[in-house]
Amino acid sequence: MKQNEYGPIPGSAIFSGISGKKAIIMAANVRIALVAQGIFKAAKDTDSALFMEIARSESDLKGGYTGMTPAAFAEKMQEAAKAVQFDSWALHADHITIKKGDSSEIEQTKQLIDAQIAAGYTSFAIDASHLFNFEGKTVKEELAENIRVTSDLAHYIKNKMNGQDFGLEVEVGEIGRKGGEGLILTKPEEAVGFIKALNESDVYPHVLAIANGSTHGHTYDANGNVIEQLSIDIPRTKKIAQALRENNLKVGIAQHGITGTPRDLINLHFPKGDIIKGNVGTFWQDVVFSTLKVYEPALYKDIQEWTLEKYRSANPGKKDRQIFDGNCKFAIKEFYKEIYSVEKDTEHAIQAMAYAESLIFFKAFSSQGTASLVRKNS
Ligand SMILES: [Zn+2]
């Protein structure tokens, strides 16, 4: 038996395995690892391929705001996959974000990538979308820095992976960025120009993240209440996918910021197959906190008080609920020990809830059967 029987497979194997299928593969940002077993179990029971991912802000060499280094995250995901014996998943570095693009930031980024590769990551998302030049007169001018940094880091990863296959995601538009007239959306010619330029420098991403109307985390109405809504611009998303196809560019779309999008609408209206990767992050954190609220009221109260005390003054006029939702992620590191030593029945409830919610996501994403497809192709 292979030692790593339930270890992560290359992200590229998942993307090529589902090629042509109208399915979205869930990518779960697991900020609190207690949900992982439930997600893996649902993936196994529905035969759904899966990404387990974590962004640079969530997990870096110092632990990010989740308190997990890349090695700690990898270990927790491996353990959870092994516990339920699930084999069709990739370990993905979400948002390897570069904000300035200067040499010291690039150097630090390469150190993070080294640690991710050493920890066994099999898929990477380079996010240099912040380097968008709004003064640029042509697509090439707008994207020049993004193209330079993305291709530098993609080549770096390829070298370091030393012949091993891996998944590659890149970002053309900053998710959730607002301009004078609301959210700034990616144009089809930007997506096409970006991928063409990367291909010309011998970089062939499997998925492209675009700005198409989603934001990370929850959306609120004027009264500070959470609203469910389909903010994602589906016609624009389809146009971008079509433009990529017409230019013979083999790249799917990664949908970020799915938390808060009603799953019945995803099920019926998302262009599955155009969108091939669906990132779900904040949702899983909510699963943990809503369970703690009932199962561990004292701990929940401590977390709530710590968060409100720390972030209230910086958020004048916002309701406590919104301040807590937006900032409770920063309590994960602060209460790391307490969260990871909750009672067995608490952990069980979190897993059960993560399991049930995953079933709904996999159904809405039409990902049933993709794990077998991936196995057959690898
Ligand atoms: Zn994202």
Tab-separated table of C-alpha atoms and ligand atoms in Angstrom:
chain	number	residue	atom	x	y	z
A	1	MET	CA	0.000	0.000	0.000
A	2	LYS	CA	1.205	3.501	-0.784
A	3	GLN	CA	2.038	5.451	2.307
A	4	ASN	CA	0.157	8.461	1.020
A	5	GLU	CA	-2.962	6.667	-0.130
A	6	TYR	CA	-5.263	9.462	1.024
A	7	GLY	CA	-2.842	12.313	0.454
A	8	PRO	CA	-3.597	15.170	-1.943
A	9	ILE	CA	-3.438	14.657	-5.714
A	10	PRO	CA	-2.294	17.354	-8.177
A	11	GLY	CA	-4.900	20.063	-8.785
A	12	SER	CA	-4.202	19.577	-12.503
A	13	ALA	CA	-5.491	15.980	-12.267
A	14	ILE	CA	-8.842	17.263	-10.997
A	15	PHE	CA	-9.153	19.900	-13.725
A	16	SER	CA	-8.266	17.501	-16.520
A	17	GLY	CA	-10.452	14.750	-15.042
A	18	ILE	CA	-13.609	16.905	-15.125
A	19	SER	CA	-12.860	18.491	-18.492
A	20	GLY	CA	-16.074	18.965	-20.487
A	21	LYS	CA	-18.330	18.090	-17.559
A	22	LYS	CA	-20.925	20.579	-16.364
A	23	ALA	CA	-19.754	20.574	-12.776
A	24	ILE	CA	-18.191	22.883	-10.246
A	25	ILE	CA	-15.602	21.503	-7.837
A	26	MET	CA	-15.950	22.886	-4.343
A	27	ALA	CA	-12.892	24.523	-2.840
A	28	ALA	CA	-13.371	24.827	0.908
A	29	ASN	CA	-11.367	27.413	2.830
A	30	VAL	CA	-11.075	25.561	6.086
A	31	ARG	CA	-10.150	28.262	8.594
A	32	ILE	CA	-11.074	25.965	11.466
A	33	ALA	CA	-10.048	22.398	10.727
A	34	LEU	CA	-12.883	20.875	12.774
A	35	VAL	CA	-15.143	21.012	9.694
A	36	ALA	CA	-12.741	19.058	7.461
A	37	GLN	CA	-13.831	15.507	8.261
A	38	GLY	CA	-17.477	16.312	7.591
A	39	ILE	CA	-16.613	17.856	4.222
A	40	PHE	CA	-14.397	14.910	3.215
A	41	LYS	CA	-17.050	12.398	4.264
A	42	ALA	CA	-19.694	14.130	2.148
A	43	ALA	CA	-17.255	14.255	-0.779
A	44	LYS	CA	-16.682	10.534	-0.424
A	45	ASP	CA	-20.383	9.683	-0.136
A	46	THR	CA	-21.300	11.792	-3.177
A	47	ASP	CA	-18.193	10.836	-5.180
A	48	SER	CA	-17.242	14.515	-5.496
A	49	ALA	CA	-13.687	15.676	-6.151
A	50	LEU	CA	-12.639	18.444	-3.799
A	51	PHE	CA	-10.140	21.189	-3.085
A	52	MET	CA	-9.136	22.009	0.460
A	53	GLU	CA	-7.630	25.456	0.426
A	54	ILE	CA	-6.305	28.277	2.553
A	55	ALA	CA	-5.302	31.811	1.573
A	56	ARG	CA	-2.105	33.655	2.436
A	57	SER	CA	-3.995	35.934	4.848
A	58	GLU	CA	-5.417	32.846	6.562
A	59	SER	CA	-2.214	30.820	6.697
A	60	ASP	CA	1.346	32.035	6.244
A	61	LEU	CA	4.724	31.297	7.792
A	62	LYS	CA	3.554	32.924	11.022
A	63	GLY	CA	0.187	31.155	10.976
A	64	GLY	CA	-1.938	33.892	9.388
A	65	TYR	CA	-5.190	34.696	11.164
A	66	THR	CA	-6.159	31.041	11.533
A	67	GLY	CA	-3.017	30.200	13.501
A	68	MET	CA	-2.124	27.458	10.998
A	69	THR	CA	1.166	27.488	9.098
A	70	PRO	CA	1.110	25.721	5.710
A	71	ALA	CA	2.588	22.625	7.414
A	72	ALA	CA	-0.073	22.631	10.150
A	73	PHE	CA	-2.887	23.076	7.628
A	74	ALA	CA	-1.542	20.287	5.411
A	75	GLU	CA	-1.245	17.937	8.356
A	76	LYS	CA	-4.782	18.594	9.578
A	77	MET	CA	-6.234	18.071	6.087
A	78	GLN	CA	-4.245	14.850	5.570
A	79	GLU	CA	-5.449	13.496	8.915
A	80	ALA	CA	-9.073	14.289	8.120
A	81	ALA	CA	-8.871	12.709	4.642
A	82	LYS	CA	-7.267	9.614	6.101
A	83	ALA	CA	-9.894	9.327	8.835
A	84	VAL	CA	-12.666	8.993	6.225
A	85	GLN	CA	-10.453	7.389	3.549
A	86	PHE	CA	-11.041	9.903	0.804
A	87	ASP	CA	-8.534	10.069	-2.034
A	88	SER	CA	-9.756	12.550	-4.648
A	89	TRP	CA	-8.721	15.934	-3.320
A	90	ALA	CA	-6.072	18.583	-3.890
A	91	LEU	CA	-4.351	20.822	-1.367
A	92	HIS	CA	-4.625	24.339	-2.728
A	93	ALA	CA	-2.869	27.567	-1.781
A	94	ASP	CA	-5.642	30.127	-2.249
A	95	HIS	CA	-4.863	33.840	-2.800
A	96	ILE	CA	-1.087	33.941	-2.769
A	97	THR	CA	-1.616	37.681	-2.785
A	98	ILE	CA	0.973	40.166	-4.023
A	99	LYS	CA	0.014	43.773	-3.365
A	100	LYS	CA	3.059	45.801	-4.386
A	101	GLY	CA	5.105	43.524	-6.584
A	102	ASP	CA	8.481	44.836	-5.367
A	103	SER	CA	11.447	42.550	-4.922
A	104	SER	CA	11.167	42.113	-1.170
A	105	GLU	CA	7.499	41.118	-1.409
A	106	ILE	CA	8.319	38.675	-4.219
A	107	GLU	CA	11.132	37.216	-2.102
A	108	GLN	CA	8.811	36.698	0.887
A	109	THR	CA	6.212	35.184	-1.404
A	110	LYS	CA	8.753	32.682	-2.679
A	111	GLN	CA	9.530	31.674	0.898
A	112	LEU	CA	5.837	31.062	1.512
A	113	ILE	CA	5.640	28.970	-1.671
A	114	ASP	CA	8.683	26.965	-0.551
A	115	ALA	CA	6.906	26.157	2.717
A	116	GLN	CA	3.693	25.220	0.894
A	117	ILE	CA	5.541	22.885	-1.452
A	118	ALA	CA	7.448	21.339	1.451
A	119	ALA	CA	4.113	20.770	3.199
A	120	GLY	CA	2.763	18.903	0.151
A	121	TYR	CA	0.513	21.498	-1.533
A	122	THR	CA	-0.550	20.354	-4.989
A	123	SER	CA	-2.246	23.467	-6.362
A	124	PHE	CA	-1.579	27.214	-6.231
A	125	ALA	CA	-3.478	30.450	-6.847
A	126	ILE	CA	-1.259	33.405	-7.657
A	127	ASP	CA	-3.177	36.597	-6.975
A	128	ALA	CA	-1.499	39.679	-8.381
A	129	SER	CA	-4.851	41.238	-9.311
A	130	HIS	CA	-4.166	44.187	-6.976
A	131	LEU	CA	-1.461	45.336	-9.393
A	132	PHE	CA	-4.095	46.408	-11.931
A	133	ASN	CA	-3.104	49.701	-13.529
A	134	PHE	CA	-6.288	51.774	-13.740
A	135	GLU	CA	-4.390	54.421	-15.720
A	136	GLY	CA	-3.512	51.884	-18.435
A	137	LYS	CA	-4.801	52.762	-21.925
A	138	THR	CA	-4.773	49.225	-23.283
A	139	VAL	CA	-5.460	45.816	-21.734
A	140	LYS	CA	-1.728	45.116	-21.928
A	141	GLU	CA	-0.895	48.298	-20.030
A	142	GLU	CA	-3.544	47.613	-17.378
A	143	LEU	CA	-2.269	44.116	-16.774
A	144	ALA	CA	1.490	44.469	-17.345
A	145	GLU	CA	2.482	44.153	-13.675
A	146	ASN	CA	0.028	41.345	-12.967
A	147	ILE	CA	1.404	39.442	-15.992
A	148	ARG	CA	5.023	40.006	-14.942
A	149	VAL	CA	4.531	38.898	-11.326
A	150	THR	CA	2.176	36.000	-12.121
A	151	SER	CA	4.502	34.562	-14.709
A	152	ASP	CA	7.577	34.984	-12.473
A	153	LEU	CA	5.881	33.115	-9.608
A	154	ALA	CA	4.348	30.452	-11.875
A	155	HIS	CA	7.800	29.621	-13.239
A	156	TYR	CA	9.156	29.578	-9.713
A	157	ILE	CA	6.502	27.049	-8.621
A	158	LYS	CA	7.138	24.899	-11.676
A	159	ASN	CA	10.858	24.755	-10.959
A	160	LYS	CA	10.354	23.959	-7.305
A	161	MET	CA	7.772	21.244	-8.046
A	162	ASN	CA	10.539	19.529	-9.945
A	163	GLY	CA	8.488	17.643	-12.513
A	164	GLN	CA	5.470	16.965	-10.277
A	165	ASP	CA	2.152	18.114	-11.731
A	166	PHE	CA	0.211	20.846	-9.961
A	167	GLY	CA	-2.885	22.993	-10.384
A	168	LEU	CA	-2.512	26.662	-11.254
A	169	GLU	CA	-5.039	29.442	-10.706
A	170	VAL	CA	-4.454	33.097	-11.608
A	171	GLU	CA	-6.504	36.248	-11.023
A	172	VAL	CA	-7.285	38.998	-13.489
A	173	GLY	CA	-9.685	41.204	-11.543
A	174	GLU	CA	-9.603	41.990	-7.845
A	175	ILE	CA	-12.574	40.283	-6.166
A	176	GLY	CA	-14.942	42.795	-4.592
A	177	ARG	CA	-13.081	45.943	-5.679
A	178	LYS	CA	-15.365	48.971	-5.873
A	179	GLY	CA	-15.073	52.013	-8.113
A	180	GLY	CA	-17.254	55.111	-8.496
A	181	GLU	CA	-20.121	53.129	-9.990
A	182	GLY	CA	-20.033	50.082	-7.725
A	183	LEU	CA	-18.139	46.851	-8.251
A	184	ILE	CA	-15.559	46.844	-11.024
A	185	LEU	CA	-16.128	43.805	-13.221
A	186	THR	CA	-13.640	42.002	-15.445
A	187	LYS	CA	-14.135	42.570	-19.176
A	188	PRO	CA	-13.925	39.628	-21.596
A	189	GLU	CA	-10.983	41.244	-23.442
A	190	GLU	CA	-9.088	41.569	-20.153
A	191	ALA	CA	-9.513	37.873	-19.387
A	192	VAL	CA	-8.458	36.925	-22.922
A	193	GLY	CA	-5.484	39.333	-22.985
A	194	PHE	CA	-4.296	38.123	-19.601
A	195	ILE	CA	-4.355	34.411	-20.439
A	196	LYS	CA	-2.841	34.985	-23.894
A	197	ALA	CA	0.036	36.943	-22.382
A	198	LEU	CA	0.654	34.252	-19.779
A	199	ASN	CA	0.553	31.522	-22.426
A	200	GLU	CA	3.099	33.516	-24.448
A	201	SER	CA	5.441	33.381	-21.482
A	202	ASP	CA	4.878	29.626	-21.226
A	203	VAL	CA	2.436	29.748	-18.289
A	204	TYR	CA	-0.747	27.713	-18.736
A	205	PRO	CA	-3.201	28.218	-15.857
A	206	HIS	CA	-6.086	25.775	-15.398
A	207	VAL	CA	-8.419	28.305	-13.801
A	208	LEU	CA	-8.912	32.030	-13.859
A	209	ALA	CA	-10.501	34.067	-11.081
A	210	ILE	CA	-12.422	37.065	-12.386
A	211	ALA	CA	-14.196	39.968	-10.741
A	212	ASN	CA	-17.824	39.192	-11.610
A	213	GLY	CA	-19.802	40.767	-8.808
A	214	SER	CA	-19.075	38.567	-5.820
A	215	THR	CA	-17.455	39.786	-2.627
A	216	HIS	CA	-15.726	37.775	0.066
A	217	GLY	CA	-17.858	37.042	3.130
A	218	HIS	CA	-21.389	38.212	3.869
A	219	THR	CA	-23.466	40.919	2.202
A	220	TYR	CA	-25.604	43.267	4.326
A	221	ASP	CA	-28.621	45.491	3.790
A	222	ALA	CA	-28.781	49.106	4.998
A	223	ASN	CA	-29.882	47.938	8.446
A	224	GLY	CA	-26.897	45.659	8.887
A	225	ASN	CA	-28.809	42.425	8.332
A	226	VAL	CA	-27.314	39.610	6.286
A	227	ILE	CA	-28.948	39.232	2.890
A	228	GLU	CA	-28.893	36.265	0.601
A	229	GLN	CA	-28.473	37.315	-2.965
A	230	LEU	CA	-27.210	36.404	-6.363
A	231	SER	CA	-24.785	39.280	-6.821
A	232	ILE	CA	-22.734	37.343	-9.348
A	233	ASP	CA	-23.193	38.684	-12.869
A	234	ILE	CA	-23.997	35.498	-14.745
A	235	PRO	CA	-24.275	36.986	-18.261
A	236	ARG	CA	-20.842	38.616	-17.827
A	237	THR	CA	-19.383	35.345	-16.553
A	238	LYS	CA	-20.762	33.467	-19.567
A	239	LYS	CA	-19.400	36.115	-21.939
A	240	ILE	CA	-15.939	35.788	-20.446
A	241	ALA	CA	-16.029	31.994	-20.677
A	242	GLN	CA	-17.204	32.241	-24.276
A	243	ALA	CA	-14.478	34.731	-25.193
A	244	LEU	CA	-11.844	32.430	-23.708
A	245	ARG	CA	-13.225	29.471	-25.684
A	246	GLU	CA	-13.407	31.425	-28.941
A	247	ASN	CA	-9.762	32.312	-28.532
A	248	ASN	CA	-8.936	28.678	-27.963
A	249	LEU	CA	-7.673	29.344	-24.447
A	250	LYS	CA	-8.083	26.293	-22.262
A	251	VAL	CA	-8.917	27.758	-18.904
A	252	GLY	CA	-11.979	27.492	-16.659
A	253	ILE	CA	-13.352	30.066	-14.252
A	254	ALA	CA	-12.874	30.022	-10.482
A	255	GLN	CA	-15.786	31.582	-8.640
A	256	HIS	CA	-14.740	33.285	-5.419
A	257	GLY	CA	-16.989	34.525	-2.634
A	258	ILE	CA	-19.858	32.036	-2.819
A	259	THR	CA	-20.928	32.413	0.843
A	260	GLY	CA	-24.355	34.055	0.897
A	261	THR	CA	-25.348	32.958	-2.609
A	262	PRO	CA	-28.526	30.855	-2.329
A	263	ARG	CA	-27.752	27.319	-3.362
A	264	ASP	CA	-30.996	26.824	-5.232
A	265	LEU	CA	-29.913	29.676	-7.512
A	266	ILE	CA	-26.455	28.151	-7.933
A	267	ASN	CA	-28.109	24.850	-8.774
A	268	LEU	CA	-30.422	26.287	-11.411
A	269	HIS	CA	-28.555	29.290	-12.816
A	270	PHE	CA	-24.782	28.964	-12.470
A	271	PRO	CA	-22.976	28.180	-15.740
A	272	LYS	CA	-21.468	24.927	-14.502
A	273	GLY	CA	-18.598	23.853	-16.709
A	274	ASP	CA	-17.795	27.511	-17.452
A	275	ILE	CA	-17.281	27.918	-13.718
A	276	ILE	CA	-15.322	24.828	-12.675
A	277	LYS	CA	-14.090	25.755	-9.190
A	278	GLY	CA	-16.267	27.276	-6.473
A	279	ASN	CA	-14.649	28.769	-3.385
A	280	VAL	CA	-16.588	28.580	-0.144
A	281	GLY	CA	-14.861	30.117	2.875
A	282	THR	CA	-16.765	32.193	5.392
A	283	PHE	CA	-19.626	29.686	5.299
A	284	TRP	CA	-17.521	27.032	7.082
A	285	GLN	CA	-16.475	29.459	9.750
A	286	ASP	CA	-20.183	30.190	10.364
A	287	VAL	CA	-20.799	26.446	10.780
A	288	VAL	CA	-18.264	26.356	13.606
A	289	PHE	CA	-19.370	29.519	15.365
A	290	SER	CA	-23.080	28.742	15.169
A	291	THR	CA	-22.378	25.345	16.726
A	292	LEU	CA	-20.165	26.814	19.474
A	293	LYS	CA	-22.953	29.224	20.334
A	294	VAL	CA	-25.071	26.322	21.595
A	295	TYR	CA	-22.521	23.645	22.486
A	296	GLU	CA	-19.854	25.866	24.079
A	297	PRO	CA	-21.694	29.009	25.235
A	298	ALA	CA	-18.928	30.137	27.588
A	299	LEU	CA	-16.277	29.913	24.882
A	300	TYR	CA	-18.578	31.582	22.354
A	301	LYS	CA	-19.185	34.433	24.782
A	302	ASP	CA	-15.437	34.908	25.310
A	303	ILE	CA	-14.868	34.977	21.551
A	304	GLN	CA	-17.733	37.400	21.040
A	305	GLU	CA	-16.577	39.787	23.755
A	306	TRP	CA	-12.955	39.701	22.597
A	307	THR	CA	-13.990	40.435	18.991
A	308	LEU	CA	-16.424	43.241	19.797
A	309	GLU	CA	-14.062	44.904	22.228
A	310	LYS	CA	-11.227	44.830	19.740
A	311	TYR	CA	-13.133	45.930	16.626
A	312	ARG	CA	-16.066	48.052	17.826
A	313	SER	CA	-14.242	51.398	17.833
A	314	ALA	CA	-12.988	50.877	14.284
A	315	ASN	CA	-16.538	50.223	13.036
A	316	PRO	CA	-18.732	53.106	14.191
A	317	GLY	CA	-22.406	52.850	13.282
A	318	LYS	CA	-22.262	49.122	12.562
A	319	LYS	CA	-24.392	46.639	14.448
A	320	ASP	CA	-22.658	44.186	16.780
A	321	ARG	CA	-23.738	41.291	14.590
A	322	GLN	CA	-21.979	42.777	11.577
A	323	ILE	CA	-18.858	43.672	13.548
A	324	PHE	CA	-18.711	40.139	14.909
A	325	ASP	CA	-19.307	38.487	11.499
A	326	GLY	CA	-16.654	40.604	9.847
A	327	ASN	CA	-13.969	40.166	12.483
A	328	CYS	CA	-14.546	36.875	14.295
A	329	LYS	CA	-12.024	35.310	11.917
A	330	PHE	CA	-9.310	37.152	13.851
A	331	ALA	CA	-10.386	35.363	17.043
A	332	ILE	CA	-9.472	31.979	15.580
A	333	LYS	CA	-5.772	32.402	16.318
A	334	GLU	CA	-6.434	34.063	19.703
A	335	PHE	CA	-8.640	31.132	20.828
A	336	TYR	CA	-6.774	28.431	18.908
A	337	LYS	CA	-6.194	26.185	21.929
A	338	GLU	CA	-9.761	26.473	23.183
A	339	ILE	CA	-11.308	25.895	19.769
A	340	TYR	CA	-9.215	22.787	19.123
A	341	SER	CA	-9.951	21.322	22.543
A	342	VAL	CA	-13.750	21.521	22.506
A	343	GLU	CA	-15.781	18.573	23.829
A	344	LYS	CA	-16.201	15.483	21.643
A	345	ASP	CA	-19.924	16.095	21.193
A	346	THR	CA	-19.199	19.639	19.981
A	347	GLU	CA	-16.768	18.325	17.410
A	348	HIS	CA	-19.287	15.731	16.349
A	349	ALA	CA	-21.995	18.372	15.860
A	350	ILE	CA	-19.621	20.537	13.789
A	351	GLN	CA	-18.712	17.580	11.582
A	352	ALA	CA	-22.331	16.562	11.132
A	353	MET	CA	-23.319	20.064	10.148
A	354	ALA	CA	-20.361	20.393	7.760
A	355	TYR	CA	-21.372	17.038	6.273
A	356	ALA	CA	-24.986	18.049	5.661
A	357	GLU	CA	-24.083	21.477	4.263
A	358	SER	CA	-21.505	19.876	1.955
A	359	LEU	CA	-24.159	17.544	0.545
A	360	ILE	CA	-26.196	20.612	-0.438
A	361	PHE	CA	-23.157	22.292	-2.040
A	362	PHE	CA	-22.176	19.173	-3.987
A	363	LYS	CA	-25.739	18.815	-5.259
A	364	ALA	CA	-25.943	22.499	-6.239
A	365	PHE	CA	-22.519	22.236	-7.952
A	366	SER	CA	-23.432	18.957	-9.765
A	367	SER	CA	-20.138	17.481	-8.648
A	368	GLN	CA	-21.392	13.946	-7.998
A	369	GLY	CA	-19.293	11.452	-9.946
A	370	THR	CA	-16.345	13.782	-10.452
A	371	ALA	CA	-14.116	11.875	-8.004
A	372	SER	CA	-14.445	8.725	-10.131
A	373	LEU	CA	-13.784	10.711	-13.304
A	374	VAL	CA	-10.606	12.095	-11.776
A	375	ARG	CA	-9.498	8.641	-10.601
A	376	LYS	CA	-10.063	7.183	-14.063
A	377	ASN	CA	-7.975	9.925	-15.679
A	378	SER	CA	-5.009	9.869	-13.329
B	1	ZN	ZN	-11.157	34.594	-2.990
